[in-house]
């Protein structure tokens, strides 16, 4: 993945090093589990955004480094706790921490990563950095929780879906952008525009993620396809399909079943595809990406603005 | 318990209110679980210490309030995660969050409480407050983890025990004291002395806690007696007894068994008592309390200093 980031590669490698340094400070078995998580890789989207947005201020890698490492650490912490909650066995093609070391270790690893992230961002004199990140973490918990609560329910709607992914994903991506600019002292209006860009980008990103959960190749995705349907989570393509398809009732029925068969999951995916749920959702993702681009337009035309535009384009065309 | 705190009662009630306000901001099912946790009560030792230590600076309740609420929120967060990890059913005489709402909710509640605490302390301009608290949380995780790793092992030693409880309990109590003074701008040497006081107090507190786990009445303790032995955790009285008693080998054998019977737990407790493990440990706790008092001596003789002395005396005489 790192190759995608072009000239950002070197700075991202420093972020990776910083994360490794921090994680290596954890006690032995936690360290092992956290390094396993780190080695599993990932797109490093959030630190990359923080670095790029920092260029809208007086860029200094040293300055933005704690934030860039912290946003990835928090992201890792949420993944590890979510995997315990969902009982997920695989992530990015390798066993989850919870599957390999048990839920006790996974809970502790998440706590440690989160505390390490807060320690990092509290190195800024500007305490708003830690405050805004903590507030975003709260939103993420709220979003995750709403998802659990609403799962297996036929009441799931497009508006609840949007609210949920905004909290679960978009606000945090928006914060990575805003704070990257903020720690390098970009003007306030620029920070706010970048936050809006990140928010819209995050919405696009999550909609695509939810599409990929239905149609990706498992080999590429690194986890089992149809996970959301299995867990009773109605994502945008599903909600679209159940209100449009004449097989909508059947789709709803399958989604709300606990303990559905593999054949039922495949049947549900087929209904969603037939009804055009995939195409519709990608259309929505494109609209969010276009919105993200609009927030960039008034910003200074530095090379990093072009990179942010490319990310918005990548997010809606990616296959993993 | 609040009556114990005398003239501190009113300010502590404000802290309680602040915690309730914060917790009530959580999404509905988490809110319910967090309020259940809050209603279960507790000694509120950490916020009380923060308030008292704040008097060594220019005391202002408004000023110290976020910190005092945050230290209790973090304490609650660690309890709720530890209960999941330990599979504990009861705490303070009522079912744990994990027993009543399931581990998923308990993990999320802990995450939310921690994030809320960080958000609160990031309201201080001085970002060292959040940083020091986050660092202490890391130590707590390390201590808890060491406890898990060392459990059921016959290698547990007094020195490992001290290192463990320092991390698990004492450093955080030290931080509550130090930061209470710091946010009200007490002189640096005073903050440091209060940190040392809190550290020694925390050591005394945890040693007594471990004694109570063996000898308290369950009705008063609010949880099952002998829990540490059941979980293979060698606390000070046990380590003392197994190196002194001629039944030491049997004690070690029982401790290191997984799935021991109730009779075996009682047999182990009897060996510890006979060997004088209880008396020795209380002696150690008294020594720590005396050390705590010594750190107070050079401090200004304000009424709150007397209250801190009383807490050190209470900690070693308490029965719950």
Coordinates of N, CA and C in Angstrom, one line a residue, chain B residues 6 13 33 44 52 67 69 108 126 152 158 211 219 227 231 269 272 274 277:
Chain B
X6 N -16.5 14.3 55.6 CA -16.7 15.5 56.4 C -17.0 16.7 55.6
X13 N -19.9 16.0 46.3 CA -21.2 15.9 45.7 C -21.2 16.6 44.4
X33 N -25.7 1.5 31.8 CA -24.7 0.7 32.4 C -23.7 1.6 33.2
X44 N -14.7 6.8 46.4 CA -14.4 8.1 45.8 C -13.1 8.7 46.4
X52 N -8.5 17.6 47.9 CA -7.7 18.0 49.1 C -6.4 18.6 48.7
X67 N -10.6 17.5 36.7 CA -9.7 16.4 37.1 C -10.3 15.4 38.0
X69 N -13.4 14.6 38.5 CA -14.3 13.7 37.8 C -13.6 12.7 37.0
X108 N -17.3 -1.5 25.7 CA -17.6 -0.1 25.2 C -17.8 0.9 26.3
X126 N -3.0 23.3 30.2 CA -1.8 22.5 30.5 C -1.9 21.1 30.1
X152 N -1.0 -17.9 38.7 CA -0.8 -19.4 38.7 C 0.6 -19.8 38.6
X158 N 7.9 -11.2 46.3 CA 7.5 -10.0 47.0 C 7.8 -8.8 46.1
X211 N -5.3 -7.9 51.7 CA -5.6 -8.5 53.0 C -7.1 -8.7 53.1
X219 N -20.3 -9.7 53.0 CA -21.4 -8.7 53.0 C -20.8 -7.3 53.0
X227 N -10.9 -14.3 46.3 CA -10.9 -14.1 44.8 C -9.5 -14.2 44.2
X231 N -8.0 -16.9 41.6 CA -7.4 -16.6 40.3 C -5.9 -16.8 40.2
X269 N -6.5 -20.1 52.7 CA -6.7 -19.0 53.5 C -6.2 -19.3 55.0
X272 N -2.5 -19.2 55.3 CA -2.0 -17.8 55.3 C -2.2 -17.2 56.7
X274 N -2.6 -18.8 59.6 CA -1.8 -19.4 60.6 C -0.3 -19.0 60.6
X277 N 0.5 -14.3 57.9 CA 0.6 -13.5 56.7 C -0.2 -12.2 56.7

